[in-house]
Amino acid sequence: MEQKGKILIIDDNEDVLFALNLLLEPYVEKIKVTTQPSRIEHFMTTFHPDVVLLDMNFRRDAISGQEGFDCLEQIQHLDPQAVVIFMTAYSDTDKAVRAIKAGATDFISKPWEKEKIAGNPFFGHSAESVPQGSRASAGTGECPERR
């Protein structure tokens, strides 16, 4: 299987980062993960990801998605052509429409179906090429900050 591209995954939940890393590893060249949105500039300028998977909420009890929109704006400032895919456990139609209008390329609800992630055309694969099976879950544990 040919591996394509580099992915940056930004999510406050380390379980989500671990699951996505495991799921996408066979399909991509390289993956970087962070729990800290403050590291976006560093990764955008040193890693130059082809795709950014971006959570929309980073504080406990935050559900508005505004943090994600702020991060999207920062990413677009650093790379106007960036492919950004939003992820959230608090999805609704209004949020999805707002995300696409703001410049996100796609919008994925958690928990996700692995075919929806790995079969995304931005990773160079169709859903038909991804083995069918279980759903990945977004975990509920708190994550410690990475240093």
mmCIF file of N, CA and C in Angstrom, residues 15-124:
data_model
loop_
_atom_site.group_PDB
_atom_site.id
_atom_site.type_symbol
_atom_site.label_atom_id
_atom_site.label_comp_id
_atom_site.label_asym_id
_atom_site.label_seq_id
_atom_site.Cartn_x
_atom_site.Cartn_y
_atom_site.Cartn_z
ATOM 1 N N ASP A 15 -6.217 9.904 24.074
ATOM 2 C CA ASP A 15 -6.794 8.676 23.543
ATOM 3 C C ASP A 15 -7.179 8.844 22.069
ATOM 4 N N VAL A 16 -7.708 9.995 21.742
ATOM 5 C CA VAL A 16 -8.069 10.287 20.352
ATOM 6 C C VAL A 16 -6.806 10.343 19.492
ATOM 7 N N LEU A 17 -5.774 11.011 19.988
ATOM 8 C CA LEU A 17 -4.514 11.096 19.241
ATOM 9 C C LEU A 17 -3.936 9.707 18.993
ATOM 10 N N PHE A 18 -3.949 8.869 20.011
ATOM 11 C CA PHE A 18 -3.428 7.511 19.878
ATOM 12 C C PHE A 18 -4.236 6.718 18.846
ATOM 13 N N ALA A 19 -5.567 6.780 18.947
ATOM 14 C CA ALA A 19 -6.431 6.029 18.034
ATOM 15 C C ALA A 19 -6.258 6.486 16.587
ATOM 16 N N LEU A 20 -6.210 7.794 16.366
ATOM 17 C CA LEU A 20 -6.038 8.303 15.002
ATOM 18 C C LEU A 20 -4.659 7.962 14.449
ATOM 19 N N ASN A 21 -3.648 8.044 15.278
ATOM 20 C CA ASN A 21 -2.300 7.682 14.845
ATOM 21 C C ASN A 21 -2.272 6.220 14.395
ATOM 22 N N LEU A 22 -2.868 5.349 15.183
ATOM 23 C CA LEU A 22 -2.926 3.922 14.864
ATOM 24 C C LEU A 22 -3.728 3.675 13.585
ATOM 25 N N LEU A 23 -4.849 4.357 13.459
ATOM 26 C CA LEU A 23 -5.726 4.180 12.301
ATOM 27 C C LEU A 23 -5.085 4.669 11.011
ATOM 28 N N LEU A 24 -4.434 5.820 11.059
ATOM 29 C CA LEU A 24 -3.925 6.447 9.836
ATOM 30 C C LEU A 24 -2.501 6.046 9.456
ATOM 31 N N GLU A 25 -1.764 5.499 10.388
ATOM 32 C CA GLU A 25 -0.358 5.157 10.136
ATOM 33 C C GLU A 25 -0.127 4.357 8.848
ATOM 34 N N PRO A 26 -0.961 3.359 8.533
ATOM 35 C CA PRO A 26 -0.710 2.598 7.305
ATOM 36 C C PRO A 26 -0.929 3.395 6.011
ATOM 37 N N TYR A 27 -1.628 4.527 6.108
ATOM 38 C CA TYR A 27 -2.036 5.258 4.913
ATOM 39 C C TYR A 27 -1.201 6.483 4.605
ATOM 40 N N VAL A 28 -0.416 6.958 5.570
ATOM 41 C CA VAL A 28 0.295 8.214 5.376
ATOM 42 C C VAL A 28 1.785 8.052 5.639
ATOM 43 N N GLU A 29 2.530 8.992 5.109
ATOM 44 C CA GLU A 29 3.993 8.987 5.242
ATOM 45 C C GLU A 29 4.438 9.284 6.672
ATOM 46 N N LYS A 30 3.839 10.300 7.297
ATOM 47 C CA LYS A 30 4.273 10.726 8.628
ATOM 48 C C LYS A 30 3.115 11.403 9.349
ATOM 49 N N ILE A 31 3.047 11.200 10.668
ATOM 50 C CA ILE A 31 2.010 11.798 11.499
ATOM 51 C C ILE A 31 2.671 12.485 12.688
ATOM 52 N N LYS A 32 2.240 13.700 12.970
ATOM 53 C CA LYS A 32 2.631 14.411 14.190
ATOM 54 C C LYS A 32 1.347 14.691 14.958
ATOM 55 N N VAL A 33 1.429 14.613 16.291
ATOM 56 C CA VAL A 33 0.251 14.868 17.122
ATOM 57 C C VAL A 33 0.609 15.855 18.226
ATOM 58 N N THR A 34 -0.392 16.599 18.672
ATOM 59 C CA THR A 34 -0.201 17.497 19.814
ATOM 60 C C THR A 34 -1.534 17.706 20.517
ATOM 61 N N THR A 35 -1.452 17.896 21.828
ATOM 62 C CA THR A 35 -2.628 18.252 22.620
ATOM 63 C C THR A 35 -2.716 19.759 22.807
ATOM 64 N N GLN A 36 -1.724 20.473 22.312
ATOM 65 C CA GLN A 36 -1.626 21.909 22.586
ATOM 66 C C GLN A 36 -1.801 22.758 21.327
ATOM 67 N N PRO A 37 -2.915 23.456 21.231
ATOM 68 C CA PRO A 37 -3.106 24.348 20.089
ATOM 69 C C PRO A 37 -2.020 25.425 19.986
ATOM 70 N N SER A 38 -1.375 25.738 21.097
ATOM 71 C CA SER A 38 -0.309 26.740 21.078
ATOM 72 C C SER A 38 0.887 26.279 20.234
ATOM 73 N N ARG A 39 0.943 25.007 19.869
ATOM 74 C CA ARG A 39 2.047 24.457 19.074
ATOM 75 C C ARG A 39 1.757 24.484 17.566
ATOM 76 N N ILE A 40 0.618 25.004 17.189
ATOM 77 C CA ILE A 40 0.242 25.016 15.770
ATOM 78 C C ILE A 40 1.296 25.703 14.916
ATOM 79 N N GLU A 41 1.718 26.890 15.290
ATOM 80 C CA GLU A 41 2.691 27.613 14.470
ATOM 81 C C GLU A 41 3.970 26.797 14.301
ATOM 82 N N HIS A 42 4.447 26.193 15.375
ATOM 83 C CA HIS A 42 5.654 25.375 15.300
ATOM 84 C C HIS A 42 5.494 24.256 14.267
ATOM 85 N N PHE A 43 4.408 23.500 14.364
ATOM 86 C CA PHE A 43 4.221 22.376 13.451
ATOM 87 C C PHE A 43 3.948 22.817 12.012
ATOM 88 N N MET A 44 3.227 23.900 11.848
ATOM 89 C CA MET A 44 2.926 24.380 10.491
ATOM 90 C C MET A 44 4.193 24.860 9.792
ATOM 91 N N THR A 45 5.137 25.418 10.546
ATOM 92 C CA THR A 45 6.345 25.972 9.919
ATOM 93 C C THR A 45 7.503 24.978 9.843
ATOM 94 N N THR A 46 7.493 23.943 10.688
ATOM 95 C CA THR A 46 8.601 22.981 10.658
ATOM 96 C C THR A 46 8.224 21.647 10.030
ATOM 97 N N PHE A 47 6.988 21.232 10.177
ATOM 98 C CA PHE A 47 6.528 19.938 9.670
ATOM 99 C C PHE A 47 5.845 20.060 8.309
ATOM 100 N N HIS A 48 5.185 21.165 8.047
ATOM 101 C CA HIS A 48 4.472 21.434 6.790
ATOM 102 C C HIS A 48 3.502 20.305 6.439
ATOM 103 N N PRO A 49 2.451 20.121 7.260
ATOM 104 C CA PRO A 49 1.524 19.016 7.012
ATOM 105 C C PRO A 49 0.715 19.207 5.732
ATOM 106 N N ASP A 50 0.362 18.094 5.118
ATOM 107 C CA ASP A 50 -0.530 18.125 3.955
ATOM 108 C C ASP A 50 -1.984 18.220 4.394
ATOM 109 N N VAL A 51 -2.280 17.653 5.562
ATOM 110 C CA VAL A 51 -3.632 17.661 6.123
ATOM 111 C C VAL A 51 -3.529 17.919 7.621
ATOM 112 N N VAL A 52 -4.456 18.727 8.139
ATOM 113 C CA VAL A 52 -4.543 18.977 9.579
ATOM 114 C C VAL A 52 -5.900 18.466 10.051
ATOM 115 N N LEU A 53 -5.878 17.529 11.000
ATOM 116 C CA LEU A 53 -7.099 17.089 11.680
ATOM 117 C C LEU A 53 -7.176 17.901 12.962
ATOM 118 N N LEU A 54 -8.216 18.701 13.102
ATOM 119 C CA LEU A 54 -8.291 19.687 14.176
ATOM 120 C C LEU A 54 -9.557 19.525 15.005
ATOM 121 N N ASP A 55 -9.368 19.282 16.297
ATOM 122 C CA ASP A 55 -10.493 19.261 17.224
ATOM 123 C C ASP A 55 -11.034 20.687 17.336
ATOM 124 N N MET A 56 -12.299 20.808 17.710
ATOM 125 C CA MET A 56 -12.902 22.131 17.804
ATOM 126 C C MET A 56 -12.944 22.684 19.217
ATOM 127 N N ASN A 57 -12.748 21.846 20.228
ATOM 128 C CA ASN A 57 -12.861 22.275 21.620
ATOM 129 C C ASN A 57 -11.673 21.756 22.413
ATOM 130 N N PHE A 58 -11.043 22.621 23.196
ATOM 131 C CA PHE A 58 -9.847 22.238 23.938
ATOM 132 C C PHE A 58 -9.956 22.435 25.443
ATOM 133 N N ARG A 59 -10.973 23.097 25.919
ATOM 134 C CA ARG A 59 -11.151 23.275 27.352
ATOM 135 C C ARG A 59 -12.282 22.386 27.847
ATOM 136 N N ARG A 60 -12.172 21.949 29.070
ATOM 137 C CA ARG A 60 -13.229 21.129 29.668
ATOM 138 C C ARG A 60 -14.562 21.888 29.592
ATOM 139 N N ASP A 61 -15.594 21.191 29.193
ATOM 140 C CA ASP A 61 -16.956 21.734 29.072
ATOM 141 C C ASP A 61 -17.123 22.742 27.932
ATOM 142 N N ALA A 62 -16.120 22.911 27.101
ATOM 143 C CA ALA A 62 -16.276 23.804 25.942
ATOM 144 C C ALA A 62 -16.975 23.031 24.835
ATOM 145 N N ILE A 63 -18.033 23.599 24.282
ATOM 146 C CA ILE A 63 -18.756 22.915 23.205
ATOM 147 C C ILE A 63 -19.073 23.826 22.023
ATOM 148 N N SER A 64 -18.701 25.096 22.109
ATOM 149 C CA SER A 64 -19.067 26.047 21.063
ATOM 150 C C SER A 64 -18.289 25.833 19.769
ATOM 151 N N GLY A 65 -17.078 25.298 19.892
ATOM 152 C CA GLY A 65 -16.226 25.138 18.711
ATOM 153 C C GLY A 65 -15.398 26.369 18.402
ATOM 154 N N GLN A 66 -15.572 27.444 19.165
ATOM 155 C CA GLN A 66 -14.862 28.688 18.862
ATOM 156 C C GLN A 66 -13.354 28.517 18.894
ATOM 157 N N GLU A 67 -12.865 27.697 19.811
ATOM 158 C CA GLU A 67 -11.410 27.462 19.871
ATOM 159 C C GLU A 67 -10.912 26.881 18.556
ATOM 160 N N GLY A 68 -11.663 25.975 17.990
ATOM 161 C CA GLY A 68 -11.297 25.396 16.701
ATOM 162 C C GLY A 68 -11.301 26.426 15.587
ATOM 163 N N PHE A 69 -12.301 27.305 15.590
ATOM 164 C CA PHE A 69 -12.351 28.357 14.573
ATOM 165 C C PHE A 69 -11.162 29.310 14.707
ATOM 166 N N ASP A 70 -10.781 29.599 15.944
ATOM 167 C CA ASP A 70 -9.602 30.449 16.160
ATOM 168 C C ASP A 70 -8.341 29.758 15.629
ATOM 169 N N CYS A 71 -8.222 28.458 15.883
ATOM 170 C CA CYS A 71 -7.066 27.692 15.372
ATOM 171 C C CYS A 71 -7.077 27.638 13.849
ATOM 172 N N LEU A 72 -8.254 27.454 13.262
ATOM 173 C CA LEU A 72 -8.375 27.428 11.802
ATOM 174 C C LEU A 72 -7.877 28.738 11.209
ATOM 175 N N GLU A 73 -8.260 29.842 11.822
ATOM 176 C CA GLU A 73 -7.812 31.154 11.349
ATOM 177 C C GLU A 73 -6.284 31.261 11.404
ATOM 178 N N GLN A 74 -5.696 30.776 12.486
ATOM 179 C CA GLN A 74 -4.237 30.805 12.624
ATOM 180 C C GLN A 74 -3.574 29.935 11.546
ATOM 181 N N ILE A 75 -4.117 28.754 11.321
ATOM 182 C CA ILE A 75 -3.567 27.847 10.305
ATOM 183 C C ILE A 75 -3.657 28.486 8.924
ATOM 184 N N GLN A 76 -4.795 29.076 8.609
ATOM 185 C CA GLN A 76 -4.971 29.714 7.301
ATOM 186 C C GLN A 76 -4.042 30.905 7.124
ATOM 187 N N HIS A 77 -3.747 31.602 8.201
ATOM 188 C CA HIS A 77 -2.801 32.717 8.130
ATOM 189 C C HIS A 77 -1.405 32.196 7.785
ATOM 190 N N LEU A 78 -1.031 31.058 8.380
ATOM 191 C CA LEU A 78 0.288 30.470 8.132
ATOM 192 C C LEU A 78 0.367 29.775 6.776
ATOM 193 N N ASP A 79 -0.751 29.175 6.345
ATOM 194 C CA ASP A 79 -0.796 28.453 5.077
ATOM 195 C C ASP A 79 -2.193 28.573 4.480
ATOM 196 N N PRO A 80 -2.405 29.559 3.620
ATOM 197 C CA PRO A 80 -3.739 29.796 3.057
ATOM 198 C C PRO A 80 -4.307 28.606 2.278
ATOM 199 N N GLN A 81 -3.460 27.686 1.836
ATOM 200 C CA GLN A 81 -3.914 26.521 1.081
ATOM 201 C C GLN A 81 -4.079 25.273 1.955
ATOM 202 N N ALA A 82 -3.976 25.413 3.268
ATOM 203 C CA ALA A 82 -4.024 24.267 4.177
ATOM 204 C C ALA A 82 -5.338 23.498 4.050
ATOM 205 N N VAL A 83 -5.216 22.183 4.106
ATOM 206 C CA VAL A 83 -6.377 21.291 4.148
ATOM 207 C C VAL A 83 -6.629 20.985 5.616
ATOM 208 N N VAL A 84 -7.738 21.514 6.141
ATOM 209 C CA VAL A 84 -8.075 21.359 7.553
ATOM 210 C C VAL A 84 -9.399 20.614 7.661
ATOM 211 N N ILE A 85 -9.372 19.539 8.428
ATOM 212 C CA ILE A 85 -10.575 18.747 8.674
ATOM 213 C C ILE A 85 -10.920 18.887 10.148
ATOM 214 N N PHE A 86 -12.090 19.465 10.417
ATOM 215 C CA PHE A 86 -12.544 19.641 11.790
ATOM 216 C C PHE A 86 -13.090 18.330 12.346
ATOM 217 N N MET A 87 -12.868 18.113 13.645
ATOM 218 C CA MET A 87 -13.451 16.979 14.362
ATOM 219 C C MET A 87 -14.085 17.507 15.643
ATOM 220 N N THR A 88 -15.251 16.974 16.005
ATOM 221 C CA THR A 88 -15.867 17.363 17.268
ATOM 222 C C THR A 88 -16.879 16.331 17.713
ATOM 223 N N ALA A 89 -17.018 16.208 19.019
ATOM 224 C CA ALA A 89 -18.054 15.363 19.597
ATOM 225 C C ALA A 89 -19.357 16.143 19.745
ATOM 226 N N TYR A 90 -19.298 17.442 19.526
ATOM 227 C CA TYR A 90 -20.463 18.307 19.686
ATOM 228 C C TYR A 90 -20.871 18.881 18.339
ATOM 229 N N SER A 91 -21.248 17.997 17.438
ATOM 230 C CA SER A 91 -21.543 18.456 16.079
ATOM 231 C C SER A 91 -23.023 18.762 15.903
ATOM 232 N N ASP A 92 -23.259 19.688 15.024
ATOM 233 C CA ASP A 92 -24.609 19.993 14.567
ATOM 234 C C ASP A 92 -24.473 20.617 13.179
ATOM 235 N N THR A 93 -25.557 20.712 12.491
ATOM 236 C CA THR A 93 -25.538 21.194 11.110
ATOM 237 C C THR A 93 -25.008 22.614 11.025
ATOM 238 N N ASP A 94 -25.427 23.489 11.924
ATOM 239 C CA ASP A 94 -24.969 24.882 11.890
ATOM 240 C C ASP A 94 -23.453 24.971 12.026
ATOM 241 N N LYS A 95 -22.897 24.173 12.952
ATOM 242 C CA LYS A 95 -21.455 24.180 13.165
ATOM 243 C C LYS A 95 -20.720 23.662 11.927
ATOM 244 N N ALA A 96 -21.254 22.622 11.312
ATOM 245 C CA ALA A 96 -20.629 22.061 10.112
ATOM 246 C C ALA A 96 -20.642 23.064 8.962
ATOM 247 N N VAL A 97 -21.761 23.727 8.757
ATOM 248 C CA VAL A 97 -21.868 24.734 7.692
ATOM 249 C C VAL A 97 -20.915 25.890 7.976
ATOM 250 N N ARG A 98 -20.886 26.355 9.214
ATOM 251 C CA ARG A 98 -19.976 27.448 9.584
ATOM 252 C C ARG A 98 -18.521 27.046 9.347
ATOM 253 N N ALA A 99 -18.187 25.794 9.674
ATOM 254 C CA ALA A 99 -16.816 25.306 9.486
ATOM 255 C C ALA A 99 -16.409 25.343 8.016
ATOM 256 N N ILE A 100 -17.266 24.864 7.159
ATOM 257 C CA ILE A 100 -16.953 24.844 5.722
ATOM 258 C C ILE A 100 -16.859 26.271 5.182
ATOM 259 N N LYS A 101 -17.767 27.133 5.599
ATOM 260 C CA LYS A 101 -17.728 28.535 5.165
ATOM 261 C C LYS A 101 -16.465 29.233 5.642
ATOM 262 N N ALA A 102 -15.959 28.825 6.819
ATOM 263 C CA ALA A 102 -14.750 29.444 7.382
ATOM 264 C C ALA A 102 -13.482 28.926 6.703
ATOM 265 N N GLY A 103 -13.602 27.855 5.925
ATOM 266 C CA GLY A 103 -12.437 27.362 5.201
ATOM 267 C C GLY A 103 -12.020 25.943 5.522
ATOM 268 N N ALA A 104 -12.723 25.273 6.437
ATOM 269 C CA ALA A 104 -12.413 23.869 6.683
ATOM 270 C C ALA A 104 -12.763 23.064 5.437
ATOM 271 N N THR A 105 -12.031 22.009 5.209
ATOM 272 C CA THR A 105 -12.233 21.186 4.025
ATOM 273 C C THR A 105 -13.281 20.115 4.264
ATOM 274 N N ASP A 106 -13.377 19.665 5.509
ATOM 275 C CA ASP A 106 -14.337 18.618 5.857
ATOM 276 C C ASP A 106 -14.657 18.742 7.338
ATOM 277 N N PHE A 107 -15.662 17.987 7.781
ATOM 278 C CA PHE A 107 -16.150 18.052 9.151
ATOM 279 C C PHE A 107 -16.513 16.631 9.556
ATOM 280 N N ILE A 108 -15.889 16.121 10.633
ATOM 281 C CA ILE A 108 -16.115 14.748 11.061
ATOM 282 C C ILE A 108 -16.590 14.748 12.507
ATOM 283 N N SER A 109 -17.684 14.042 12.755
ATOM 284 C CA SER A 109 -18.220 13.919 14.107
ATOM 285 C C SER A 109 -17.546 12.768 14.846
ATOM 286 N N LYS A 110 -17.349 12.955 16.154
ATOM 287 C CA LYS A 110 -16.850 11.892 17.022
ATOM 288 C C LYS A 110 -18.044 11.278 17.747
ATOM 289 N N PRO A 111 -18.044 10.006 18.038
ATOM 290 C CA PRO A 111 -17.060 9.034 17.570
ATOM 291 C C PRO A 111 -17.212 8.847 16.065
ATOM 292 N N TRP A 112 -16.128 8.586 15.415
ATOM 293 C CA TRP A 112 -16.132 8.465 13.962
ATOM 294 C C TRP A 112 -16.143 7.003 13.555
ATOM 295 N N GLU A 113 -16.524 6.795 12.308
ATOM 296 C CA GLU A 113 -16.371 5.479 11.699
ATOM 297 C C GLU A 113 -15.021 5.507 11.015
ATOM 298 N N LYS A 114 -14.236 4.445 11.207
ATOM 299 C CA LYS A 114 -12.875 4.473 10.667
ATOM 300 C C LYS A 114 -12.870 4.677 9.157
ATOM 301 N N GLU A 115 -13.903 4.211 8.471
ATOM 302 C CA GLU A 115 -13.971 4.393 7.023
ATOM 303 C C GLU A 115 -14.091 5.869 6.653
ATOM 304 N N LYS A 116 -14.735 6.654 7.521
ATOM 305 C CA LYS A 116 -14.908 8.088 7.272
ATOM 306 C C LYS A 116 -13.571 8.822 7.360
ATOM 307 N N ILE A 117 -12.698 8.352 8.268
ATOM 308 C CA ILE A 117 -11.383 8.982 8.427
ATOM 309 C C ILE A 117 -10.406 8.442 7.393
ATOM 310 N N ALA A 118 -10.132 7.154 7.453
ATOM 311 C CA ALA A 118 -9.111 6.559 6.578
ATOM 312 C C ALA A 118 -9.534 6.583 5.112
ATOM 313 N N GLY A 119 -10.830 6.580 4.861
ATOM 314 C CA GLY A 119 -11.317 6.618 3.485
ATOM 315 C C GLY A 119 -11.459 8.016 2.922
ATOM 316 N N ASN A 120 -11.078 9.016 3.698
ATOM 317 C CA ASN A 120 -11.181 10.397 3.245
ATOM 318 C C ASN A 120 -10.259 10.615 2.045
ATOM 319 N N PRO A 121 -10.753 11.207 0.979
ATOM 320 C CA PRO A 121 -9.917 11.398 -0.212
ATOM 321 C C PRO A 121 -8.665 12.244 0.028
ATOM 322 N N PHE A 122 -8.624 13.020 1.095
ATOM 323 C CA PHE A 122 -7.438 13.828 1.387
ATOM 324 C C PHE A 122 -6.276 12.981 1.877
ATOM 325 N N PHE A 123 -6.578 11.732 2.242
ATOM 326 C CA PHE A 123 -5.512 10.801 2.612
ATOM 327 C C PHE A 123 -5.165 9.886 1.450
ATOM 328 N N GLY A 124 -5.765 10.141 0.283
ATOM 329 C CA GLY A 124 -5.427 9.394 -0.928
ATOM 330 C C GLY A 124 -6.094 8.039 -1.035
#
